[in-house]
PDB file of C-alpha atoms and ligand atoms in Angstrom:
ATOM      1  CA  MET A   1       0.000   0.000   0.000  1.00 96.00           C
ATOM      2  CA  LEU A   2       1.212   3.510  -0.803  1.00 97.00           C
ATOM      3  CA  TYR A   3       0.084   5.979   1.846  1.00 97.00           C
ATOM      4  CA  ILE A   4       0.224   9.577   0.624  1.00 96.00           C
ATOM      5  CA  ILE A   5       0.096  11.602   3.802  1.00 96.00           C
ATOM      6  CA  GLY A   6      -0.401  15.356   4.228  1.00 95.00           C
ATOM      7  CA  LEU A   7       1.693  16.875   7.029  1.00 94.00           C
ATOM      8  CA  GLY A   8      -0.146  20.196   7.306  1.00 94.00           C
ATOM      9  CA  LEU A   9       1.644  23.517   7.294  1.00 93.00           C
ATOM     10  CA  GLY A  10       3.217  24.373  10.617  1.00 87.00           C
ATOM     11  CA  ASP A  11       5.368  21.836  12.387  1.00 84.00           C
ATOM     12  CA  ASP A  12       5.757  18.158  13.254  1.00 86.00           C
ATOM     13  CA  LYS A  13       2.595  18.204  15.385  1.00 88.00           C
ATOM     14  CA  ASP A  14       0.323  19.053  12.469  1.00 93.00           C
ATOM     15  CA  ILE A  15       0.204  15.513  11.124  1.00 94.00           C
ATOM     16  CA  THR A  16      -3.252  13.995  11.749  1.00 97.00           C
ATOM     17  CA  LEU A  17      -3.695  11.080  14.122  1.00 97.00           C
ATOM     18  CA  LYS A  18      -4.683   8.960  11.133  1.00 97.00           C
ATOM     19  CA  GLY A  19      -1.518  10.069   9.311  1.00 97.00           C
ATOM     20  CA  LEU A  20       0.704   9.294  12.290  1.00 96.00           C
ATOM     21  CA  GLU A  21      -0.773   5.805  12.696  1.00 96.00           C
ATOM     22  CA  ALA A  22      -0.162   5.114   9.009  1.00 97.00           C
ATOM     23  CA  VAL A  23       3.481   6.325   9.059  1.00 96.00           C
ATOM     24  CA  LYS A  24       4.234   4.186  12.080  1.00 94.00           C
ATOM     25  CA  LYS A  25       3.216   1.021  10.295  1.00 94.00           C
ATOM     26  CA  CYS A  26       5.173   1.739   7.116  1.00 96.00           C
ATOM     27  CA  SER A  27       8.468  -0.013   6.442  1.00 94.00           C
ATOM     28  CA  LYS A  28       9.779   2.836   4.286  1.00 95.00           C
ATOM     29  CA  VAL A  29       9.078   6.573   4.614  1.00 94.00           C
ATOM     30  CA  TYR A  30       9.801   9.148   1.888  1.00 92.00           C
ATOM     31  CA  MET A  31       9.323  12.867   2.280  1.00 90.00           C
ATOM     32  CA  GLU A  32       8.727  15.017  -0.762  1.00 86.00           C
ATOM     33  CA  ALA A  33      10.996  18.041  -0.465  1.00 78.00           C
ATOM     34  CA  TYR A  34      10.565  20.277  -3.471  1.00 76.00           C
ATOM     35  CA  THR A  35       7.012  21.626  -3.723  1.00 76.00           C
ATOM     36  CA  SER A  36       6.842  22.859  -0.134  1.00 75.00           C
ATOM     37  CA  LEU A  37       8.636  22.813   3.218  1.00 74.00           C
ATOM     38  CA  LEU A  38       7.687  22.791   6.859  1.00 69.00           C
ATOM     39  CA  SER A  39       9.129  25.902   8.496  1.00 63.00           C
ATOM     40  CA  PHE A  40      11.147  23.826  10.953  1.00 56.00           C
ATOM     41  CA  GLY A  41      12.259  21.659   8.037  1.00 57.00           C
ATOM     42  CA  LEU A  42      14.574  24.527   7.108  1.00 53.00           C
ATOM     43  CA  SER A  43      16.732  23.886  10.166  1.00 57.00           C
ATOM     44  CA  PRO A  44      19.406  21.150  10.122  1.00 57.00           C
ATOM     45  CA  ASN A  45      17.692  19.093  12.827  1.00 62.00           C
ATOM     46  CA  GLY A  46      14.219  19.477  11.272  1.00 66.00           C
ATOM     47  CA  LEU A  47      14.102  16.026   9.793  1.00 73.00           C
ATOM     48  CA  SER A  48      15.384  14.271  12.894  1.00 79.00           C
ATOM     49  CA  ASN A  49      12.507  15.825  14.895  1.00 81.00           C
ATOM     50  CA  LEU A  50      10.128  14.096  12.534  1.00 85.00           C
ATOM     51  CA  GLU A  51      12.107  10.864  12.644  1.00 87.00           C
ATOM     52  CA  ASN A  52      11.981  10.851  16.449  1.00 87.00           C
ATOM     53  CA  LEU A  53       8.253  11.482  16.469  1.00 87.00           C
ATOM     54  CA  TYR A  54       7.499   8.779  13.896  1.00 87.00           C
ATOM     55  CA  GLY A  55      10.110   6.300  15.088  1.00 88.00           C
ATOM     56  CA  ARG A  56      11.110   5.823  11.434  1.00 88.00           C
ATOM     57  CA  SER A  57      14.005   7.052   9.349  1.00 90.00           C
ATOM     58  CA  ILE A  58      12.976   9.298   6.491  1.00 90.00           C
ATOM     59  CA  THR A  59      14.396   9.420   2.976  1.00 89.00           C
ATOM     60  CA  LEU A  60      14.191  12.891   1.442  1.00 85.00           C
ATOM     61  CA  ALA A  61      12.724  12.667  -2.042  1.00 85.00           C
ATOM     62  CA  ASP A  62      13.773  15.592  -4.215  1.00 82.00           C
ATOM     63  CA  ARG A  63      12.334  16.283  -7.665  1.00 79.00           C
ATOM     64  CA  GLU A  64      15.004  14.153  -9.384  1.00 81.00           C
ATOM     65  CA  MET A  65      14.231  11.191  -7.167  1.00 81.00           C
ATOM     66  CA  VAL A  66      10.458  11.430  -7.540  1.00 80.00           C
ATOM     67  CA  GLU A  67      10.720  11.823 -11.301  1.00 78.00           C
ATOM     68  CA  GLU A  68      13.461   9.251 -11.913  1.00 81.00           C
ATOM     69  CA  LYS A  69      12.818   6.680  -9.211  1.00 83.00           C
ATOM     70  CA  ALA A  70       9.036   6.775  -8.887  1.00 86.00           C
ATOM     71  CA  ASP A  71       8.763   3.216 -10.181  1.00 87.00           C
ATOM     72  CA  GLU A  72      11.230   2.005  -7.531  1.00 89.00           C
ATOM     73  CA  ILE A  73       9.119   3.612  -4.773  1.00 91.00           C
ATOM     74  CA  LEU A  74       5.954   2.188  -6.306  1.00 93.00           C
ATOM     75  CA  ASN A  75       7.407  -1.300  -6.590  1.00 92.00           C
ATOM     76  CA  GLU A  76       8.325  -1.168  -2.889  1.00 94.00           C
ATOM     77  CA  ALA A  77       4.717  -0.144  -2.188  1.00 95.00           C
ATOM     78  CA  LYS A  78       3.516  -3.230  -4.062  1.00 94.00           C
ATOM     79  CA  ALA A  79       5.288  -5.497  -1.622  1.00 93.00           C
ATOM     80  CA  SER A  80       4.997  -3.504   1.646  1.00 96.00           C
ATOM     81  CA  ASP A  81       3.534  -0.381   3.244  1.00 97.00           C
ATOM     82  CA  VAL A  82       5.306   2.764   2.059  1.00 97.00           C
ATOM     83  CA  ALA A  83       4.600   6.334   3.198  1.00 96.00           C
ATOM     84  CA  PHE A  84       5.050   9.351   0.951  1.00 94.00           C
ATOM     85  CA  LEU A  85       4.857  12.499   3.081  1.00 93.00           C
ATOM     86  CA  VAL A  86       3.814  15.805   1.572  1.00 92.00           C
ATOM     87  CA  VAL A  87       3.845  19.157   3.378  1.00 91.00           C
ATOM     88  CA  GLY A  88       0.348  20.680   3.352  1.00 94.00           C
ATOM     89  CA  ASP A  89      -2.178  18.506   1.559  1.00 95.00           C
ATOM     90  CA  PRO A  90      -1.081  15.906  -1.032  1.00 93.00           C
ATOM     91  CA  PHE A  91      -3.311  17.547  -3.625  1.00 92.00           C
ATOM     92  CA  GLY A  92      -2.246  21.102  -2.811  1.00 88.00           C
ATOM     93  CA  ALA A  93       0.427  20.634  -5.516  1.00 74.00           C
ATOM     94  CA  THR A  94      -0.301  19.398  -9.014  1.00 72.00           C
ATOM     95  CA  THR A  95       2.732  17.061  -9.016  1.00 73.00           C
ATOM     96  CA  HIS A  96       1.242  14.466  -6.717  1.00 81.00           C
ATOM     97  CA  THR A  97      -1.689  13.581  -8.924  1.00 87.00           C
ATOM     98  CA  ASP A  98       0.911  12.092 -11.258  1.00 86.00           C
ATOM     99  CA  ILE A  99       2.223   9.647  -8.654  1.00 89.00           C
ATOM    100  CA  VAL A 100      -1.341   8.466  -7.907  1.00 91.00           C
ATOM    101  CA  VAL A 101      -1.981   7.851 -11.613  1.00 91.00           C
ATOM    102  CA  ARG A 102       1.296   5.906 -11.957  1.00 91.00           C
ATOM    103  CA  ALA A 103       0.520   3.854  -8.843  1.00 93.00           C
ATOM    104  CA  LYS A 104      -2.964   2.962 -10.056  1.00 92.00           C
ATOM    105  CA  LYS A 105      -1.594   1.931 -13.468  1.00 92.00           C
ATOM    106  CA  LEU A 106       0.921  -0.386 -11.763  1.00 92.00           C
ATOM    107  CA  GLY A 107      -1.834  -1.874  -9.623  1.00 94.00           C
ATOM    108  CA  VAL A 108      -0.498  -0.394  -6.358  1.00 95.00           C
ATOM    109  CA  ASP A 109      -3.149   0.374  -3.732  1.00 96.00           C
ATOM    110  CA  VAL A 110      -3.137   4.022  -2.706  1.00 96.00           C
ATOM    111  CA  LYS A 111      -4.552   5.631   0.395  1.00 97.00           C
ATOM    112  CA  VAL A 112      -4.551   9.411   0.762  1.00 96.00           C
ATOM    113  CA  ILE A 113      -4.633  11.066   4.189  1.00 97.00           C
ATOM    114  CA  HIS A 114      -5.543  14.740   3.866  1.00 97.00           C
ATOM    115  CA  ASN A 115      -4.388  17.765   5.854  1.00 97.00           C
ATOM    116  CA  ALA A 116      -4.511  21.564   5.759  1.00 96.00           C
ATOM    117  CA  SER A 117      -3.091  23.228   2.652  1.00 96.00           C
ATOM    118  CA  VAL A 118      -1.940  26.724   1.776  1.00 96.00           C
ATOM    119  CA  MET A 119      -4.916  26.658  -0.600  1.00 96.00           C
ATOM    120  CA  ASN A 120      -7.323  26.895   2.326  1.00 97.00           C
ATOM    121  CA  ALA A 121      -5.097  28.444   5.027  1.00 97.00           C
ATOM    122  CA  VAL A 122      -5.122  31.765   3.119  1.00 98.00           C
ATOM    123  CA  GLY A 123      -8.759  31.937   4.241  1.00 98.00           C
ATOM    124  CA  VAL A 124      -7.426  33.346   7.540  1.00 98.00           C
ATOM    125  CA  CYS A 125      -7.325  36.873   6.030  1.00 98.00           C
ATOM    126  CA  GLY A 126     -11.101  36.840   5.605  1.00 98.00           C
ATOM    127  CA  LEU A 127     -11.301  36.715   1.802  1.00 98.00           C
ATOM    128  CA  GLN A 128     -13.864  34.052   0.957  1.00 98.00           C
ATOM    129  CA  LEU A 129     -12.335  30.934  -0.568  1.00 98.00           C
ATOM    130  CA  TYR A 130     -15.371  30.770  -2.878  1.00 97.00           C
ATOM    131  CA  HIS A 131     -14.330  34.086  -4.434  1.00 98.00           C
ATOM    132  CA  TYR A 132     -10.990  32.954  -5.865  1.00 98.00           C
ATOM    133  CA  GLY A 133     -10.161  32.468  -9.521  1.00 98.00           C
ATOM    134  CA  GLU A 134      -7.338  30.406 -11.019  1.00 97.00           C
ATOM    135  CA  THR A 135      -4.236  30.088  -8.803  1.00 97.00           C
ATOM    136  CA  VAL A 136      -1.004  31.254 -10.443  1.00 97.00           C
ATOM    137  CA  SER A 137       2.660  30.412  -9.880  1.00 97.00           C
ATOM    138  CA  ILE A 138       5.288  33.146 -10.030  1.00 98.00           C
ATOM    139  CA  PRO A 139       8.708  31.796 -11.081  1.00 97.00           C
ATOM    140  CA  PHE A 140      12.007  33.551 -10.316  1.00 97.00           C
ATOM    141  CA  PHE A 141      13.001  35.703 -13.291  1.00 97.00           C
ATOM    142  CA  THR A 142      16.504  35.306 -14.651  1.00 93.00           C
ATOM    143  CA  GLU A 143      18.469  37.489 -17.077  1.00 93.00           C
ATOM    144  CA  THR A 144      17.209  35.445 -20.004  1.00 94.00           C
ATOM    145  CA  TRP A 145      13.978  33.850 -18.756  1.00 94.00           C
ATOM    146  CA  ARG A 146      11.109  36.100 -17.665  1.00 96.00           C
ATOM    147  CA  PRO A 147       7.914  34.064 -18.214  1.00 96.00           C
ATOM    148  CA  ASP A 148       4.722  36.049 -17.646  1.00 96.00           C
ATOM    149  CA  SER A 149       1.857  33.681 -18.439  1.00 96.00           C
ATOM    150  CA  PHE A 150       0.421  34.447 -14.985  1.00 98.00           C
ATOM    151  CA  TYR A 151      -0.529  37.903 -16.326  1.00 98.00           C
ATOM    152  CA  GLU A 152      -3.407  36.627 -18.519  1.00 98.00           C
ATOM    153  CA  LYS A 153      -4.729  34.469 -15.701  1.00 98.00           C
ATOM    154  CA  ILE A 154      -4.723  37.396 -13.258  1.00 98.00           C
ATOM    155  CA  ARG A 155      -6.441  39.521 -15.930  1.00 98.00           C
ATOM    156  CA  GLU A 156      -9.229  36.949 -16.357  1.00 98.00           C
ATOM    157  CA  ASN A 157      -9.682  36.604 -12.586  1.00 98.00           C
ATOM    158  CA  ARG A 158      -9.859  40.370 -12.150  1.00 98.00           C
ATOM    159  CA  LYS A 159     -12.393  40.741 -14.987  1.00 98.00           C
ATOM    160  CA  LEU A 160     -14.662  38.467 -12.950  1.00 98.00           C
ATOM    161  CA  GLY A 161     -13.890  40.296  -9.684  1.00 98.00           C
ATOM    162  CA  LEU A 162     -12.152  37.204  -8.271  1.00 98.00           C
ATOM    163  CA  HIS A 163      -9.172  37.067  -5.902  1.00 98.00           C
ATOM    164  CA  THR A 164      -5.922  35.499  -7.177  1.00 98.00           C
ATOM    165  CA  LEU A 165      -3.671  33.301  -5.053  1.00 98.00           C
ATOM    166  CA  CYS A 166      -0.046  33.603  -6.212  1.00 98.00           C
ATOM    167  CA  LEU A 167       2.217  30.722  -5.175  1.00 97.00           C
ATOM    168  CA  LEU A 168       5.847  31.754  -5.133  1.00 97.00           C
ATOM    169  CA  ASP A 169       8.820  29.914  -6.542  1.00 95.00           C
ATOM    170  CA  ILE A 170      10.879  27.511  -4.455  1.00 92.00           C
ATOM    171  CA  ARG A 171      14.274  26.483  -5.824  1.00 90.00           C
ATOM    172  CA  VAL A 172      15.855  23.567  -4.042  1.00 81.00           C
ATOM    173  CA  LYS A 173      18.606  21.383  -5.420  1.00 72.00           C
ATOM    174  CA  GLU A 174      18.976  23.365  -8.651  1.00 74.00           C
ATOM    175  CA  PRO A 175      22.162  22.362 -10.502  1.00 73.00           C
ATOM    176  CA  THR A 176      24.508  25.271 -11.245  1.00 76.00           C
ATOM    177  CA  ILE A 177      24.950  26.131 -14.944  1.00 73.00           C
ATOM    178  CA  GLU A 178      28.735  25.616 -14.654  1.00 74.00           C
ATOM    179  CA  SER A 179      28.291  22.152 -13.142  1.00 75.00           C
ATOM    180  CA  LEU A 180      25.871  21.175 -15.939  1.00 72.00           C
ATOM    181  CA  CYS A 181      28.518  22.190 -18.488  1.00 77.00           C
ATOM    182  CA  ARG A 182      31.122  20.123 -16.643  1.00 76.00           C
ATOM    183  CA  GLY A 183      28.760  17.148 -16.461  1.00 75.00           C
ATOM    184  CA  LYS A 184      29.103  16.754 -12.672  1.00 74.00           C
ATOM    185  CA  LYS A 185      26.146  18.181 -10.791  1.00 74.00           C
ATOM    186  CA  GLN A 186      26.706  20.786  -8.079  1.00 77.00           C
ATOM    187  CA  TYR A 187      23.777  22.583  -6.582  1.00 78.00           C
ATOM    188  CA  GLU A 188      22.799  26.218  -5.953  1.00 80.00           C
ATOM    189  CA  PRO A 189      21.852  27.103  -2.364  1.00 82.00           C
ATOM    190  CA  PRO A 190      18.047  26.848  -1.835  1.00 84.00           C
ATOM    191  CA  ARG A 191      16.021  29.976  -2.683  1.00 92.00           C
ATOM    192  CA  PHE A 192      12.474  30.931  -1.733  1.00 94.00           C
ATOM    193  CA  MET A 193      10.666  33.842  -3.338  1.00 97.00           C
ATOM    194  CA  THR A 194       9.561  36.620  -0.998  1.00 98.00           C
ATOM    195  CA  VAL A 195       6.345  38.618  -1.267  1.00 98.00           C
ATOM    196  CA  ASN A 196       8.544  41.619  -2.160  1.00 98.00           C
ATOM    197  CA  THR A 197      10.229  39.918  -5.121  1.00 98.00           C
ATOM    198  CA  ALA A 198       6.868  38.632  -6.345  1.00 98.00           C
ATOM    199  CA  ILE A 199       5.419  42.164  -6.318  1.00 98.00           C
ATOM    200  CA  GLU A 200       8.508  43.587  -8.064  1.00 98.00           C
ATOM    201  CA  GLN A 201       8.159  40.994 -10.823  1.00 98.00           C
ATOM    202  CA  LEU A 202       4.380  41.513 -11.103  1.00 98.00           C
ATOM    203  CA  LEU A 203       4.886  45.286 -11.493  1.00 98.00           C
ATOM    204  CA  GLU A 204       7.643  44.745 -14.052  1.00 98.00           C
ATOM    205  CA  VAL A 205       5.256  42.639 -16.150  1.00 98.00           C
ATOM    206  CA  GLU A 206       2.439  45.205 -15.830  1.00 98.00           C
ATOM    207  CA  GLU A 207       4.870  47.895 -16.959  1.00 98.00           C
ATOM    208  CA  ALA A 208       5.840  45.826 -20.008  1.00 97.00           C
ATOM    209  CA  ARG A 209       2.304  44.701 -20.948  1.00 97.00           C
ATOM    210  CA  GLY A 210       0.507  47.921 -20.036  1.00 98.00           C
ATOM    211  CA  GLU A 211      -3.021  46.504 -19.899  1.00 98.00           C
ATOM    212  CA  PHE A 212      -3.768  48.026 -16.482  1.00 98.00           C
ATOM    213  CA  VAL A 213      -4.617  44.637 -14.976  1.00 98.00           C
ATOM    214  CA  TYR A 214      -3.198  45.801 -11.616  1.00 98.00           C
ATOM    215  CA  GLY A 215      -0.790  48.442 -10.387  1.00 98.00           C
ATOM    216  CA  GLU A 216       1.065  49.658  -7.336  1.00 98.00           C
ATOM    217  CA  ASN A 217      -2.214  50.782  -5.710  1.00 98.00           C
ATOM    218  CA  THR A 218      -3.878  47.365  -6.099  1.00 98.00           C
ATOM    219  CA  ILE A 219      -4.756  45.864  -2.723  1.00 98.00           C
ATOM    220  CA  CYS A 220      -3.061  42.574  -1.892  1.00 98.00           C
ATOM    221  CA  VAL A 221      -2.470  40.364   1.109  1.00 98.00           C
ATOM    222  CA  GLY A 222       0.989  38.973   1.835  1.00 98.00           C
ATOM    223  CA  PHE A 223       1.396  35.804   3.904  1.00 98.00           C
ATOM    224  CA  ALA A 224       4.424  34.191   5.507  1.00 97.00           C
ATOM    225  CA  ARG A 225       4.764  30.892   7.379  1.00 95.00           C
ATOM    226  CA  LEU A 226       1.018  30.152   7.470  1.00 96.00           C
ATOM    227  CA  GLY A 227       0.154  27.662  10.160  1.00 94.00           C
ATOM    228  CA  SER A 228       3.249  28.483  12.258  1.00 93.00           C
ATOM    229  CA  GLU A 229       3.237  30.298  15.599  1.00 92.00           C
ATOM    230  CA  ASP A 230       4.883  33.303  13.945  1.00 94.00           C
ATOM    231  CA  GLN A 231       2.791  33.457  10.791  1.00 96.00           C
ATOM    232  CA  LYS A 232       2.549  36.930   9.277  1.00 98.00           C
ATOM    233  CA  VAL A 233      -0.428  38.293   7.325  1.00 98.00           C
ATOM    234  CA  VAL A 234      -0.398  41.884   6.033  1.00 98.00           C
ATOM    235  CA  ALA A 235      -2.938  43.639   3.781  1.00 98.00           C
ATOM    236  CA  GLY A 236      -2.085  46.759   1.804  1.00 98.00           C
ATOM    237  CA  SER A 237      -1.371  48.128  -1.641  1.00 98.00           C
ATOM    238  CA  MET A 238       1.419  46.528  -3.682  1.00 98.00           C
ATOM    239  CA  LYS A 239       3.474  49.659  -3.035  1.00 98.00           C
ATOM    240  CA  GLN A 240       2.945  49.371   0.740  1.00 98.00           C
ATOM    241  CA  LEU A 241       3.690  45.648   0.858  1.00 98.00           C
ATOM    242  CA  LEU A 242       6.997  46.267  -0.917  1.00 98.00           C
ATOM    243  CA  THR A 243       8.189  47.948   2.297  1.00 98.00           C
ATOM    244  CA  VAL A 244       7.214  45.058   4.614  1.00 98.00           C
ATOM    245  CA  ASP A 245       9.766  42.495   5.786  1.00 98.00           C
ATOM    246  CA  PHE A 246       7.862  39.201   5.883  1.00 98.00           C
ATOM    247  CA  GLY A 247      10.806  37.282   7.314  1.00 97.00           C
ATOM    248  CA  ALA A 248      11.615  33.620   6.822  1.00 93.00           C
ATOM    249  CA  PRO A 249       9.916  31.508   4.084  1.00 94.00           C
ATOM    250  CA  LEU A 250       7.484  30.293   2.882  1.00 94.00           C
ATOM    251  CA  HIS A 251       5.589  33.259   1.433  1.00 97.00           C
ATOM    252  CA  CYS A 252       2.565  33.661  -0.819  1.00 98.00           C
ATOM    253  CA  LEU A 253       0.472  36.568  -2.072  1.00 98.00           C
ATOM    254  CA  VAL A 254      -3.188  37.216  -2.815  1.00 98.00           C
ATOM    255  CA  ILE A 255      -4.268  39.911  -5.270  1.00 98.00           C
ATOM    256  CA  VAL A 256      -7.616  41.072  -3.938  1.00 98.00           C
ATOM    257  CA  GLY A 257     -10.578  41.175  -6.324  1.00 98.00           C
ATOM    258  CA  LYS A 258     -14.033  42.608  -5.691  1.00 98.00           C
ATOM    259  CA  THR A 259     -14.772  42.534  -1.969  1.00 98.00           C
ATOM    260  CA  HIS A 260     -17.857  41.959   0.146  1.00 97.00           C
ATOM    261  CA  PRO A 261     -18.285  44.294   3.193  1.00 97.00           C
ATOM    262  CA  VAL A 262     -17.497  41.405   5.587  1.00 97.00           C
ATOM    263  CA  GLU A 263     -14.303  40.629   3.666  1.00 98.00           C
ATOM    264  CA  GLU A 264     -13.341  44.302   3.972  1.00 97.00           C
ATOM    265  CA  GLU A 265     -13.955  44.284   7.717  1.00 97.00           C
ATOM    266  CA  MET A 266     -11.666  41.273   8.109  1.00 97.00           C
ATOM    267  CA  LEU A 267      -8.937  42.791   5.898  1.00 97.00           C
ATOM    268  CA  GLU A 268      -8.875  45.861   8.135  1.00 97.00           C
ATOM    269  CA  PHE A 269      -7.507  43.711  10.959  1.00 97.00           C
ATOM    270  CA  TYR A 270      -4.448  43.012   8.804  1.00 98.00           C
ATOM    271  CA  GLY A 271      -3.974  46.533   7.431  1.00 96.00           C
ATOM    272  CA  LEU A 272      -0.684  48.389   7.853  1.00 87.00           C
TER     273      LEU A 272
HETATM  274  C1  SAM B 301       2.906  23.845  -4.386  1.00 74.55           C
HETATM  275  S1  SAM B 301       2.371  24.948  -3.190  1.00 74.55           S
HETATM  276  C2  SAM B 301       1.701  24.106  -1.818  1.00 74.55           C
HETATM  277  C3  SAM B 301       1.899  22.691  -1.626  1.00 74.55           C
HETATM  278  C4  SAM B 301       1.407  22.033  -0.365  1.00 74.55           C
HETATM  279  N1  SAM B 301       1.246  20.644  -0.709  1.00 74.55           N
HETATM  280  C5  SAM B 301       0.106  22.535   0.253  1.00 74.55           C
HETATM  281  O1  SAM B 301      -0.908  21.859   0.130  1.00 74.55           O
HETATM  282  O2  SAM B 301       0.116  23.587   0.923  1.00 74.55           O
HETATM  283  C6  SAM B 301       3.841  25.618  -2.542  1.00 74.55           C
HETATM  284  C7  SAM B 301       3.749  27.118  -2.438  1.00 74.55           C
HETATM  285  O3  SAM B 301       2.713  27.472  -1.541  1.00 74.55           O
HETATM  286  C8  SAM B 301       3.095  28.558  -0.733  1.00 74.55           C
HETATM  287  N2  SAM B 301       3.118  28.078   0.660  1.00 74.55           N
HETATM  288  C9  SAM B 301       3.179  26.800   1.078  1.00 74.55           C
HETATM  289  N3  SAM B 301       3.152  26.736   2.421  1.00 74.55           N
HETATM  290  C10 SAM B 301       3.061  28.008   2.856  1.00 74.55           C
HETATM  291  C11 SAM B 301       2.983  28.599   4.143  1.00 74.55           C
HETATM  292  N4  SAM B 301       3.003  27.845   5.246  1.00 74.55           N
HETATM  293  N5  SAM B 301       2.884  29.950   4.240  1.00 74.55           N
HETATM  294  C12 SAM B 301       2.860  30.719   3.111  1.00 74.55           C
HETATM  295  N6  SAM B 301       2.925  30.206   1.878  1.00 74.55           N
HETATM  296  C13 SAM B 301       3.027  28.880   1.741  1.00 74.55           C
HETATM  297  C14 SAM B 301       4.469  29.038  -1.202  1.00 74.55           C
HETATM  298  O4  SAM B 301       4.278  30.098  -2.125  1.00 74.55           O
HETATM  299  C15 SAM B 301       5.002  27.773  -1.860  1.00 74.55           C
HETATM  300  O5  SAM B 301       5.913  28.057  -2.868  1.00 74.55           O
END
């Protein structure tokens, strides 16, 4: 059996009782480590906290491993109980649908144990989850690669008065260009996009496209470390949020659409 278990957003204690019982009976435990991170997972002893709690050793599964060795993990799950841990909810990232499809095709039984996701935790700011349009991802721009397909999606959401959740790029275990040329992989240090960088990039794209989809006076909500004791939620214009230090990762951003009076009342609690 392959157990795909959501860990929630904050720390080791956010796993559900059902999830914990399942991990404890698994002979092998993998933890997906590229679509999200627990805040304590950023510290060197983060993983060992989890291992102590579960009484199991954990193999970190980076993108390479999940993409290249998925069949190996799935074959193990054919013969024994294997846990695949995902921060947040397993379906809060598109990637994990793929592993379920592959498992089902190989005849591996799959059980999913849900948990809180960033997709619903943003509800804390008071904007109704029912009033969101398509979620967008904002990738880190480079000198030569500045993709802006999120712009059309934000435009369509805003036409309908809907809020837009922007998920921000995470770069872990990215090979350096030089190492790729040399054929021996070395990795860049991990990088997590801040609310500030996301807004800078969004404004750069608006400047280039000029369709007045949003601007520096557009109201947004910035979030950091949702689900943790020190989570930070701040509402304000893009220009105002550029001045806020949101601190340690992970961050995300909501571009506010048309608001209901109750949504406005809630947002006031988070105003600058
Ligand atoms: C692929 S998504 C979320 C995946 C996760 N499985 C879930 O259900 O929450 C990852 C992105 O969500 C945002 N995110 C995830 N956890 C967060 C948190 N605790 N606080 C703020 N943003 C978060 C970040 O922008 C991050 O790059």
